Structures are given as C-alpha cells and as structure tokens.
Coordinates of C-alpha atoms in Angstrom, one line a residue:
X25 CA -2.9 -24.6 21.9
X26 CA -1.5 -24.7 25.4
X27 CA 1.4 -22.6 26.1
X28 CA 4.1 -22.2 29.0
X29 CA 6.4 -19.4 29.7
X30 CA 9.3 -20.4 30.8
X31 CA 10.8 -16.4 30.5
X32 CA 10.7 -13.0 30.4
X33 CA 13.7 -10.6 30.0
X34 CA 14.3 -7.5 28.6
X35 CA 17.3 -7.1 25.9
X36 CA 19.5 -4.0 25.7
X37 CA 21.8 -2.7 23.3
X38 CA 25.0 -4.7 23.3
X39 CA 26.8 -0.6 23.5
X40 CA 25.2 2.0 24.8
X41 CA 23.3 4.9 22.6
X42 CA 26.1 7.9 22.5
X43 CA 24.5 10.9 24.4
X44 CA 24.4 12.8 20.9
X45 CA 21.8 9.9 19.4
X46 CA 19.8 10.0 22.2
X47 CA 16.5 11.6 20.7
X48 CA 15.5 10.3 17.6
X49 CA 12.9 13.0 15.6
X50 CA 9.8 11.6 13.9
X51 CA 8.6 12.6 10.8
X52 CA 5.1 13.8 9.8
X53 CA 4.7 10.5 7.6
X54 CA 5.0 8.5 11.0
X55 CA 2.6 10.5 12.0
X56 CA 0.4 10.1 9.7
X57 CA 1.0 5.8 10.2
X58 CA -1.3 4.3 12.4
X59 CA -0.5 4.4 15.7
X60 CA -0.7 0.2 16.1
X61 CA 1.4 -2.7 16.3
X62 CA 2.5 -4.6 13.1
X63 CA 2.4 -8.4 13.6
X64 CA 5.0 -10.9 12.7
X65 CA 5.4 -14.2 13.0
X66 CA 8.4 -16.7 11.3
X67 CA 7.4 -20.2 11.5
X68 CA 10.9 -22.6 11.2
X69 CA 11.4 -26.1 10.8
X70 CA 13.8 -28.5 13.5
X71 CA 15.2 -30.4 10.3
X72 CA 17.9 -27.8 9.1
X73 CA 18.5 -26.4 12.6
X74 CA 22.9 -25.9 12.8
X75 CA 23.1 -24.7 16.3
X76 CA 21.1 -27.6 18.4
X77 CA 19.7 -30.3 16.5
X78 CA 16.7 -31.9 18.7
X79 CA 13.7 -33.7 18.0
X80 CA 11.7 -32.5 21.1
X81 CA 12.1 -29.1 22.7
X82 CA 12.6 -29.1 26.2
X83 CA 13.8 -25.8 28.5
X84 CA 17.2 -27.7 28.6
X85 CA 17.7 -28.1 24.8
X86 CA 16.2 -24.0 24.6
X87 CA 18.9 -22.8 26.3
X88 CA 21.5 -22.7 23.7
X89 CA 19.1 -21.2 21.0
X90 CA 18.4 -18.9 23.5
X91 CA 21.3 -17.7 25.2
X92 CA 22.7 -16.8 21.1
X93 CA 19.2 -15.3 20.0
X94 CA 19.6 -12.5 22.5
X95 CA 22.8 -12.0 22.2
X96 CA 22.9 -11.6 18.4
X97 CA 19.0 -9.2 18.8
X98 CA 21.5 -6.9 21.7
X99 CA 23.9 -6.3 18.9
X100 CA 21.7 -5.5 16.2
X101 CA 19.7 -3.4 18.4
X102 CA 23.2 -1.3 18.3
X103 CA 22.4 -0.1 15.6
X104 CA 18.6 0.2 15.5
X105 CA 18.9 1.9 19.1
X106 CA 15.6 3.4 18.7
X107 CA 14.1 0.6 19.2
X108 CA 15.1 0.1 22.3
X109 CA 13.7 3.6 23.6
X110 CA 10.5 4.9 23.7
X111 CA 7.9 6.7 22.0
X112 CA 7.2 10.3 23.4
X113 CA 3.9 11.9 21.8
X114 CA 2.8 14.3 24.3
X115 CA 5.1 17.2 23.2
X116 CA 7.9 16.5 20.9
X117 CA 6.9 13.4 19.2
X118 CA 10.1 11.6 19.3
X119 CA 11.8 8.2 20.2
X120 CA 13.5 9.1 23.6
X121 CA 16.8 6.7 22.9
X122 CA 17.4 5.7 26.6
X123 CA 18.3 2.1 26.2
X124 CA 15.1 0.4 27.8
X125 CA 15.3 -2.5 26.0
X126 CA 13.1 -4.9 24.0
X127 CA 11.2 -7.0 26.1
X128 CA 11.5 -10.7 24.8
X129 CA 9.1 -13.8 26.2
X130 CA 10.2 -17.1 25.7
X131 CA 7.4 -20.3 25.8
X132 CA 7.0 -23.8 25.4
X133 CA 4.4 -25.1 23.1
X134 CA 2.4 -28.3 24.0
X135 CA 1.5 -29.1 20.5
X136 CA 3.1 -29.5 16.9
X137 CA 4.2 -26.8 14.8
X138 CA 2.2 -28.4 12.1
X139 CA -1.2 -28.6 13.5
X140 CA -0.8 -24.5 13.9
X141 CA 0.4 -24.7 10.1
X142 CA -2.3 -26.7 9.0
X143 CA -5.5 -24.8 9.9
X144 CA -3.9 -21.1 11.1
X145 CA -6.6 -19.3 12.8
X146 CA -6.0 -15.7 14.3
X147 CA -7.1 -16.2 17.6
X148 CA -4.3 -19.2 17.7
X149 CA -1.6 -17.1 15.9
X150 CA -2.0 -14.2 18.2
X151 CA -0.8 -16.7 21.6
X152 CA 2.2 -17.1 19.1
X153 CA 3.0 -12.9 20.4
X154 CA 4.2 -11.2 22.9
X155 CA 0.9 -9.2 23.5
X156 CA -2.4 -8.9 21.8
X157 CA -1.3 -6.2 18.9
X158 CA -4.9 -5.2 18.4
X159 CA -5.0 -2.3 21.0
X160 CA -7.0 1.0 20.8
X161 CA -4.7 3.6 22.0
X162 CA -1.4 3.3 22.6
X163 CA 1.1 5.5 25.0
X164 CA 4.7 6.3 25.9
X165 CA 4.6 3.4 28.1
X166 CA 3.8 0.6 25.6
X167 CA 7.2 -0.6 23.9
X168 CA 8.5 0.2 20.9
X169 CA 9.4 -3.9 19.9
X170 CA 8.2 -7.1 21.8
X171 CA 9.7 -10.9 21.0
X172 CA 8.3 -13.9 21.8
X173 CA 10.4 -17.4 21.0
X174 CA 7.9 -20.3 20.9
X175 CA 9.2 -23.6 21.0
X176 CA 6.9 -26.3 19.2
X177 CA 7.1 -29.9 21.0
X178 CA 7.9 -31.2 17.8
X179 CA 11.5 -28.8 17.5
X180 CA 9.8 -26.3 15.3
X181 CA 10.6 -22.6 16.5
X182 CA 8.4 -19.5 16.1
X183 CA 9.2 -15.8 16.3
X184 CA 6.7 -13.6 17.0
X185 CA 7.2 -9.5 16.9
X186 CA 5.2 -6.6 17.8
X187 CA 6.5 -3.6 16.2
X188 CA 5.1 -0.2 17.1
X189 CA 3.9 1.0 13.4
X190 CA 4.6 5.0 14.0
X191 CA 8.2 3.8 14.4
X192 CA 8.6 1.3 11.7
X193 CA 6.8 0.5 8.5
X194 CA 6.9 -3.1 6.9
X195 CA 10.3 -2.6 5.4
X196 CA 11.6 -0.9 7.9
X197 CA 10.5 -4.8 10.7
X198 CA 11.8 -7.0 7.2
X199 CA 15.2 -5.0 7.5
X200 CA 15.5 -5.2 11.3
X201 CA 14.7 -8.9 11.5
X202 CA 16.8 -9.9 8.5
X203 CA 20.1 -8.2 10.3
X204 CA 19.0 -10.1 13.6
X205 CA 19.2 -13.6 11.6
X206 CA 22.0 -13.1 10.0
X207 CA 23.8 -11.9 13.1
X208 CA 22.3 -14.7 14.8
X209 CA 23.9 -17.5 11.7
X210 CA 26.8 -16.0 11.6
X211 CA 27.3 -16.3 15.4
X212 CA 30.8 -13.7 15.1
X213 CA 31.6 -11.3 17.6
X214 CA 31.7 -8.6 14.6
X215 CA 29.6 -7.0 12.6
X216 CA 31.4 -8.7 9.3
X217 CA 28.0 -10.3 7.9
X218 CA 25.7 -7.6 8.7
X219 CA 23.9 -5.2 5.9
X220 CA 25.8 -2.3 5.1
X221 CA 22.4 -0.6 4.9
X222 CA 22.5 -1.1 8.4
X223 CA 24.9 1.1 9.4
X224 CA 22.3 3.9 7.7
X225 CA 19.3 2.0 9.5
X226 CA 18.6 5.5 11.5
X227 CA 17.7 8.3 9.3
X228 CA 16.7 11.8 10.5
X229 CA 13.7 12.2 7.9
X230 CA 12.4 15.3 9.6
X231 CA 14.0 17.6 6.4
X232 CA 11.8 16.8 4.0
X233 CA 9.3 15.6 6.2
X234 CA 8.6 17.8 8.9
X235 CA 6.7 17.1 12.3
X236 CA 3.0 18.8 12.6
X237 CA 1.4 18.3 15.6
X238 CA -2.4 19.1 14.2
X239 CA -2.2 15.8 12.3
X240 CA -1.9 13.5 15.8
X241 CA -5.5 13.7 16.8
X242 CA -6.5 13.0 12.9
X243 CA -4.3 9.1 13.5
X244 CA -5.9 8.0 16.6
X245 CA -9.3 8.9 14.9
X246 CA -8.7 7.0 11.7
X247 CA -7.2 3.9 14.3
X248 CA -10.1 3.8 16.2
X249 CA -12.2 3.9 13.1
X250 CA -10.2 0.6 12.0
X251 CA -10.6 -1.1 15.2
X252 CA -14.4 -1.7 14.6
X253 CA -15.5 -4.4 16.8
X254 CA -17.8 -5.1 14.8
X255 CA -14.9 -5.9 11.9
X256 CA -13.9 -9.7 11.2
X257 CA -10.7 -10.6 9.3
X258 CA -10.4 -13.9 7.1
X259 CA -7.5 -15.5 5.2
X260 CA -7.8 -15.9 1.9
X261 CA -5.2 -17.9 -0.2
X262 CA -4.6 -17.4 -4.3
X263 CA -2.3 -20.5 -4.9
X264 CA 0.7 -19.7 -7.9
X265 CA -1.3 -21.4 -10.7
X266 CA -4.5 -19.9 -9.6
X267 CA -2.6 -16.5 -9.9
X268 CA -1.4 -16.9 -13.3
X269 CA -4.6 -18.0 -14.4
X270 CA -5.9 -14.2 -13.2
X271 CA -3.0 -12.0 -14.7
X272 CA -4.3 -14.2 -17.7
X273 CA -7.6 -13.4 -17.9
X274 CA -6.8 -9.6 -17.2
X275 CA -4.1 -9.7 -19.9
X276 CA -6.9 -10.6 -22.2
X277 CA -9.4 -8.5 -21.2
X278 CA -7.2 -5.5 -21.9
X279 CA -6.7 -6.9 -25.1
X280 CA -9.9 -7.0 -25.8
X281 CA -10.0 -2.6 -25.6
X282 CA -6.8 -2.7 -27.2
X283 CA -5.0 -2.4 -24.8
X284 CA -1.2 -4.0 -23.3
X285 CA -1.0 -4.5 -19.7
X286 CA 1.0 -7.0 -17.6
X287 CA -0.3 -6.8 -13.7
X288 CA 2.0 -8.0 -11.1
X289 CA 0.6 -10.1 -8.6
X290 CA 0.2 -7.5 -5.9
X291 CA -2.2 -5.6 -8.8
X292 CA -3.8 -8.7 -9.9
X293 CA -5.2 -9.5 -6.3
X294 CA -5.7 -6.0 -5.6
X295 CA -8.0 -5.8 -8.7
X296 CA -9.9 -8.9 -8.4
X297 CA -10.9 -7.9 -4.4
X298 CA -11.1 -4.1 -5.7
X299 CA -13.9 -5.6 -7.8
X300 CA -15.6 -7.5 -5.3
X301 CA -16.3 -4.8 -3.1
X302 CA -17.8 -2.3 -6.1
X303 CA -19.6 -5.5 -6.6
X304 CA -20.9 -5.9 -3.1
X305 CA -21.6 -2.3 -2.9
X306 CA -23.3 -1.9 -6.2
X307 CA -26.4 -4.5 -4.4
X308 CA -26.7 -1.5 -1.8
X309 CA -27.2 0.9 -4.2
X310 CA -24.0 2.6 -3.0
X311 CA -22.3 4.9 -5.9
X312 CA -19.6 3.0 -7.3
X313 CA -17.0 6.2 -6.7
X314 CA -17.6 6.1 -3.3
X315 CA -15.2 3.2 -2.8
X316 CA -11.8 4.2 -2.6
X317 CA -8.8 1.9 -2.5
X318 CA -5.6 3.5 -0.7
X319 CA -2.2 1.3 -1.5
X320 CA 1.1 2.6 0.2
X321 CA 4.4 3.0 -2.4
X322 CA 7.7 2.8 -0.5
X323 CA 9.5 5.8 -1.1
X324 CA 13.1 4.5 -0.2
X325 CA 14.1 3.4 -3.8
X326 CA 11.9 6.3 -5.1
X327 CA 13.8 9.3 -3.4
X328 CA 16.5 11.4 -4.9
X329 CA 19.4 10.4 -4.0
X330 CA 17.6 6.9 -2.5
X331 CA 16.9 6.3 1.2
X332 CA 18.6 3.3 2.7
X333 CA 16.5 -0.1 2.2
X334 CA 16.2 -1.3 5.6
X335 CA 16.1 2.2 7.4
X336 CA 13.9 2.9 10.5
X337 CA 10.5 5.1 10.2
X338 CA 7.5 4.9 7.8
X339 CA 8.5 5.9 4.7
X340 CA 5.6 4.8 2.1
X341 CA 3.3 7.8 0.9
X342 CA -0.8 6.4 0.6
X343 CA -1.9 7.1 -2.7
X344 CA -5.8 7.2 -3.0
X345 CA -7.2 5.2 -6.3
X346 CA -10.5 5.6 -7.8
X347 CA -12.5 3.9 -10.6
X348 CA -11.3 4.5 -14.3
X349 CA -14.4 3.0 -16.4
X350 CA -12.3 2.9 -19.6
X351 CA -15.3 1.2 -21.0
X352 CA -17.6 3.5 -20.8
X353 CA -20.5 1.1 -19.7
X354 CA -20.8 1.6 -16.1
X355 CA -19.2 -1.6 -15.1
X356 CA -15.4 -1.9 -13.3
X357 CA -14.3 -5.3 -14.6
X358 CA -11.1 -6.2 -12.4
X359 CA -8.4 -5.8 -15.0
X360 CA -9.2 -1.9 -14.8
X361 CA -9.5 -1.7 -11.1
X362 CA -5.8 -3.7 -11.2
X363 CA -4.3 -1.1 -14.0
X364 CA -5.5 1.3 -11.8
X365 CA -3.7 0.5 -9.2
X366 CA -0.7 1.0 -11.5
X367 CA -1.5 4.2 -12.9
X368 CA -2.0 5.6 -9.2
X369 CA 0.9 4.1 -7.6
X370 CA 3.3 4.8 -10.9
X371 CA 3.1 8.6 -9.9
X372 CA 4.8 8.6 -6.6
X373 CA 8.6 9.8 -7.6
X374 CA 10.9 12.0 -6.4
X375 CA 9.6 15.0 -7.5
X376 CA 5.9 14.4 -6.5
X377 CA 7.3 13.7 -2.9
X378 CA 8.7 16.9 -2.6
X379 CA 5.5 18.4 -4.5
X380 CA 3.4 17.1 -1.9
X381 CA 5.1 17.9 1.1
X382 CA 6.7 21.0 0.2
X383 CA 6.3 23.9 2.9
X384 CA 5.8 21.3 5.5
X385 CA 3.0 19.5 3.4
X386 CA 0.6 22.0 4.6
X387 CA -1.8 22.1 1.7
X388 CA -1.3 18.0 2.3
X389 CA -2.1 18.1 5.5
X390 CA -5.4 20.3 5.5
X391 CA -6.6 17.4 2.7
X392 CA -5.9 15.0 5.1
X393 CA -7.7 16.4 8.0
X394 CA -10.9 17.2 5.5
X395 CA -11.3 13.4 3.8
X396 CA -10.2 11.9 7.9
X397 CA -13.5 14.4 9.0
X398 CA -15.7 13.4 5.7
X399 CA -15.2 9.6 5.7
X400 CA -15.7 9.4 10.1
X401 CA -18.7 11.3 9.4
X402 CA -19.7 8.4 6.8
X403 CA -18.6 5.8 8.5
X404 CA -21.1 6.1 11.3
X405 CA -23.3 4.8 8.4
X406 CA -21.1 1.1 8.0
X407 CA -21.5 1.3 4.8
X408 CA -25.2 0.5 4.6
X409 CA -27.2 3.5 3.2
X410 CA -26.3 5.9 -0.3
X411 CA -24.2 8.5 1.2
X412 CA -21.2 6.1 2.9
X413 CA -18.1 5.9 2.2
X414 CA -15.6 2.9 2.3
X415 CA -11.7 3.5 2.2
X416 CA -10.3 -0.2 1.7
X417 CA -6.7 -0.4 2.4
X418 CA -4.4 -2.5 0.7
X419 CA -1.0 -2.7 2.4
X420 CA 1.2 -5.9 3.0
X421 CA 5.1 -7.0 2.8
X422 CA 4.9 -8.1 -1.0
X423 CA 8.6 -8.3 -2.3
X424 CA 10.7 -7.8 0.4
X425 CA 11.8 -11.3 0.3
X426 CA 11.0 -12.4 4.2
X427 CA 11.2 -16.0 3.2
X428 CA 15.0 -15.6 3.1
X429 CA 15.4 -14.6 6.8
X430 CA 17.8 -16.9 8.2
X431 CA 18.7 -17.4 12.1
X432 CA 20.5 -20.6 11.3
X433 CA 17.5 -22.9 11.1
X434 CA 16.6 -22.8 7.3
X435 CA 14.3 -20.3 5.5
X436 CA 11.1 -20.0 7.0
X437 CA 8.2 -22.3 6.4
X438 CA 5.5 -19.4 6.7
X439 CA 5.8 -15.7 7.2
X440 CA 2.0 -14.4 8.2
X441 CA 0.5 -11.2 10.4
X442 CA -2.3 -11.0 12.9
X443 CA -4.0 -7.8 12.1
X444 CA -7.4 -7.2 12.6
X445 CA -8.1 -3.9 10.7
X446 CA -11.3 -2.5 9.3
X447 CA -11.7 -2.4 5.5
X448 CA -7.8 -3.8 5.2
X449 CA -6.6 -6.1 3.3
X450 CA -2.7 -7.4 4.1
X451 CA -1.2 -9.0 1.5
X452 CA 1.6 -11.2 2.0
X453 CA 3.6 -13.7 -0.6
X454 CA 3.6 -17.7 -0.5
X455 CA 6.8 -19.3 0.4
X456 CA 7.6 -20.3 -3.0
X457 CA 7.2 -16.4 -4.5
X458 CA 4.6 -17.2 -7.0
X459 CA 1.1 -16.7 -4.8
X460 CA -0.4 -14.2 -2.5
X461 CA -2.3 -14.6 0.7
X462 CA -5.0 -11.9 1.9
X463 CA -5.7 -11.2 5.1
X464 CA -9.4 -9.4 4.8
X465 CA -10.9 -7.3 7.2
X466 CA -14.3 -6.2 6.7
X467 CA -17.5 -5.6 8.7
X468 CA -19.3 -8.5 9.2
X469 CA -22.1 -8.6 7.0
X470 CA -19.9 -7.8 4.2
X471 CA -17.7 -11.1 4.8
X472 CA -20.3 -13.0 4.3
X473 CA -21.3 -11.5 1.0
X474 CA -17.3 -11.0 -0.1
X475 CA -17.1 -14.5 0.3
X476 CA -19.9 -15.4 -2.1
X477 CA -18.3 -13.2 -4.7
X478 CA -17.8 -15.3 -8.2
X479 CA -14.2 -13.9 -8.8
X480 CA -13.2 -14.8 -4.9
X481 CA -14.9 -18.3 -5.5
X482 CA -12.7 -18.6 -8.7
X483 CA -9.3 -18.2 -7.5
X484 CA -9.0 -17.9 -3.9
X485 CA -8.9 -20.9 -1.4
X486 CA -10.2 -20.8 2.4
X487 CA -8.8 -23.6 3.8
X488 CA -5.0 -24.2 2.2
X489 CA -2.7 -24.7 5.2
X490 CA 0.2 -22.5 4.1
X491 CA 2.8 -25.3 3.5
X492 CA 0.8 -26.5 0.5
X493 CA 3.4 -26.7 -2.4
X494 CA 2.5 -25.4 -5.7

C-alpha cells in the first residue's frame, strides 16, 4: 500500500485552557495502565459522504473534508484540553494543559479501501497511523493524541488515532471520537449536538484514587514484558452464527451440572480462548493454575454516584480470574472458564472499589508490586518449563457502540486496533453487533499450536475480510 502525505499540522483548542485547568492530576489507576498507545482506526465508505460527494480523492476534493475535520477536533479538544498537553512523569505525574496541540497527518492512498478491507494485515493497518504505536518507553515528549486522515483512491476515508493509554482508557478514545463526529456532522458553530457528558469529560479522580509514585517503575516493567519481540499477534474472527452456536453449547453444558448460565459474547470468546491456552499449557506439563486471565471492568457505571461515560483517564480496575473446576475432574471445559469470567468481573462495585483502594490502595499496591516481581521472574522462562507463569489479558472496546460514530460519512464499515501485546487478547465487535473479532498475541510457538486448537478450529475464521455480512 503506497501512501503520500500531503500534510502535517498541529490542531489546538478552538479556546484556550483557563490558567486554573492548566494541570490535570493523574490517578494511581493510570498509573497502573500501560504506559502505550491504543490504536484506532475507522474505516468509512464514499457512498453516504454529505459534505463532498467524490468518486476519486484527490488533494483538491480533501480540502473541504479537511478544512471541517479540524475545525470541528479544535472544538472538541475544548473540552478534552488535556489532550492537547502533555504528559509529565518525572515528578508530579500530571497532564501539563499548555495547549500543544494534537498533531494530525493527512495522506493520500494509492490503492482501494477495499483491498485493505479485504485481507487486513497489521503491518498494512499500522501505515493507516500517525506513528508506529508499538514503542518501548515512552516520555514527556511523545504526544498525548496523534490523527492521521487517509484518503483511499476509491473516496473511502480512514481515521487513524494514537491515544496515549495512561491518559485515556478505551472508553475514555470511544467518548472523545464520538463527540468529534458528531461535532464534525453537525457542522454548527455551537456546542448544541455535543454529549452532555462532555461537559464532565475531565474528572479529577485523584480522591479516591490517589497518585503513588512506587507503582511507575512496576508499569514500564510489565510494558516491556508485553513488548516481547519474540510475540506475534493474529486476527481471529467468530462470525454472529458461529457465536450463538458457542453460548449454545456452553448453555448446555452447564445444564448438564445443573446449572443456568447465559454467557455474553465477551464471556463466551473469553472462555473458549481461556480454554485453549490451559489446553496448550496442559501438553507442557505446566499446572493448570498457573494461567491466569486478567479482564478489565469499567468502573464508570459502577461508582457511587456514577462517573461520567465518556470522561478522560483510565477508569477500569483488572480483576485477576483463575480456574473453578466445578467438576471436579481435573478438566476446565470452556463454559466454566467463561462463567468464570462472570463470577470475577460481577464483584467489582462500588463498595469493592473503595475496599481496595482505601488508604491510598496501599495494601493494593504492595500486591501489585509482589505478582509484577513473581510473574517477570517467570517470564524469563516463556512459558516453557513447570514453574512459569502466563498472565493472558483480555481487554477490548466490547459495547461501547463505535460502529455508530458518525463524521457525516455514514457509520463505519470496520472499527479495528493495531496492538501487538504479549499474551493479549483485544476483543472488538462486528459491525453488525452480533460477532467478535480477537486480536491474539502470543509468543510464537504458541500461535502455532493456539491455532491448531479444536474449539479455535470450530468457531473462529482466519481469513474473513471484515465486511463479510452475517
């Protein structure tokens, strides 16, 4: 895929930051985010464009697209002026405000949208951003929020983002970028059509989660852990009916112990690559309870009183899951592994919150820093001899409803990331709500084997280009 850019400017808040917001605090859970980018890309269709209606993009039919896009991202960066600053770790860890601006790259694309759509491969996706996301360490000079606009020969437009992950979670880059389209469609000099969460998209967390500055060292360690080179990250697609036909089988095999249990998608996928890795694990003799599945709950709608939807920061607490053999026979079929999941994530409320991090979330914290020393110790192993440890992540957008983000050019076609993360899996819906698509990390002699497995076999599906209907 040949691209050309054609340019590079950085967008500032439409108003400046009032001296009083200048510093924005950061809270112990963005500490305790990876300190990464999170990937985006929206991929939109030509045919339902309302604001310049071409059949081939040229710089000359851009411009208009162009010259609105930035002015609607400068007034929604108003109100998410953090974004615009930058990150200061050394001493205070905060967002110094200063009205820097987000740097956005625009490029032409030699080829059709589709072609991209129909085989997506990573190393392809990532031209499709304004950097590669997949750096080591990061510092106060690296941005907080990149853009690149891609314009497809064929009229198709993509948007790619970098968000800085200490700063915002996955909610946190949904909210943003649904307030910038609808800005954008509306095309009004007010704010009339944007979110009223919005106005609340800054939130000093800092109360209940305070700032500690041992934790710091503890992130980079875990980030370089999941930057493996030696890591390789494959998408795999579980189509709607293939999807159903899993929350079936799990639905019966609960029966079968007497049991009622629904999984959701997110928990039936969860389950099902769960499994696969005890599986894998099992055939090198590794004990079974030394893989450990972390999933993140958002706590916004799970606070008392609730935390505004869209607001800045990382506000998801990782619960840690482990096997529940209700059996009794020394086997984790996936319909446990998935109403694990459940049971885990189920216990994240209000009052655990506060539980947890009360006085600071000391008692958290020195956990924290003990499993972080334990599983780098382990890790050194890759997960080849008795005494490793693997912590598989899963993490990933589910629900938020990205396919309704709307600059004026439709819904999107596909929604994806680029991450290439050790022992992660990203899950991410199907434009039509009813499948999920897995972007797997693992080392790689254990893609090879993951791919073998009889349950991935079953229900996932390596080559579907992402507009497949279903």
């Amino acid at each position: 895929m040949q691209l050309r850019i054609i340019s590079k400017e950085i967008i500032k808040p439409s108003s400046p930051t009032p001296h009083h917001l200048k510093t924005h605090k950061l809270s112990l859970l963005d500490q305790l985010a990876p300190d990464i980018y999170l990937p985006i890309v929206l991929f939109y269709d030509s045919s339902s464009r309302v604001d310049d209606k071409i059949s081939t993009a040229t710089i000359n039919s851009t411009k208009n697209i162009s010259r609105r896009l930035k002015k609607s991202l400068s007034k929604t960066l108003t109100h998410y002026y953090p974004f615009a600053g930058r990150v200061l770790l050394k001493d205070n860890y905060v967002i110094d405000c200063d009205d820097s601006g987000v740097p956005v790259v625009e490029t032409l694309v030699g080829s059709n949208m589709f072609d991209v759509l129909s085989f997506p491969e990573m190393d392809t996706l990532e031209q499709l951003l304004p950097f590669n996301p997949n750096k080591k360490h990061l510092s106060t000079h690296d941005v907080t929020v990149a853009v690149q606009i891609n314009y497809f020969h064929c009229g198709g437009v993509a948007v790619g983002f970098n968000f800085r992950h200490i700063v915002a979670d996955g909610a946190a880059a949904i909210g943003f970028i649904k307030n910038w389209g609808k800005l954008n469609y509306s095309n009004d000099d007010h704010d009339i059509n944007i979110d009223v969460s919005t106005k609340y998209a800054v939130v000093d967390c800092t109360n209940i989660f305070p700032p500690n500055k041992e934790i710091s060292g503890y992130s980079r360690s875990i980030n370089e852990w999941q930057r493996s080179t030696e890591c390789v990250t494959k998408r795999f697609r579980f189509n709607g009916s293939k999807i159903a036909a899993l929350r079936r089988e799990m639905i019966m095999e609960k029966a079968s112990l007497n049991l009622q249990y629904r999984p959701s998608r997110f928990e039936a996928v969860c389950g099902l690559i769960w499994g696969a890795l005890l599986a894998m694990d099992r055939e090198k003799h590794i004990d079974s309870t030394s893989t450990i599945a972390t999933i993140p709950v958002n706590l916004r709608n799970r606070m008392n009183p609730p935390l505004p939807e869209g607001c800045i920061g990382n506000l998801f607490h990782a619960v840690t899951c482990t096997e529940n053999n209700e059996a009794g026979d020394g086997h984790y079929n996936k319909s446990t592994l998935a109403r694990n999941v459940r049971e885990f994530t189920k216990m994240v409320s209000d009052d655990f919150v506060r539980k947890v991090y009360q006085d600071g979330g000391v008692v958290f914290v020195n956990q924290y820093k003990e499993a972080v020393e334990e599983l780098l110790k382990d890790g050194t192993n890759n997960n080849n001899t008795t005494n490793s440890v693997r912590m598989f992540g899963f993490s990933g957008p589910i629900g938020l409803q990205y396919y309704g983000i709307d600059f004026g050019w439709g819904k999107p076609l596909w929604v994806t990331t680029v991450m290439r993360l050790n022992n992660v899996a990203m899950l991410l819906d199907t434009c039509d709500g009813k499948g999920v698509e897995a972007w797997v990390g693992l080392p790689i002699n254990d893609m090879s084997k993951f791919e073998q497995d009889l349950g991935i076999l079953a229900y996932a599906s390596f080559t579907s280009s992402p507009r497949s209907r279903i």
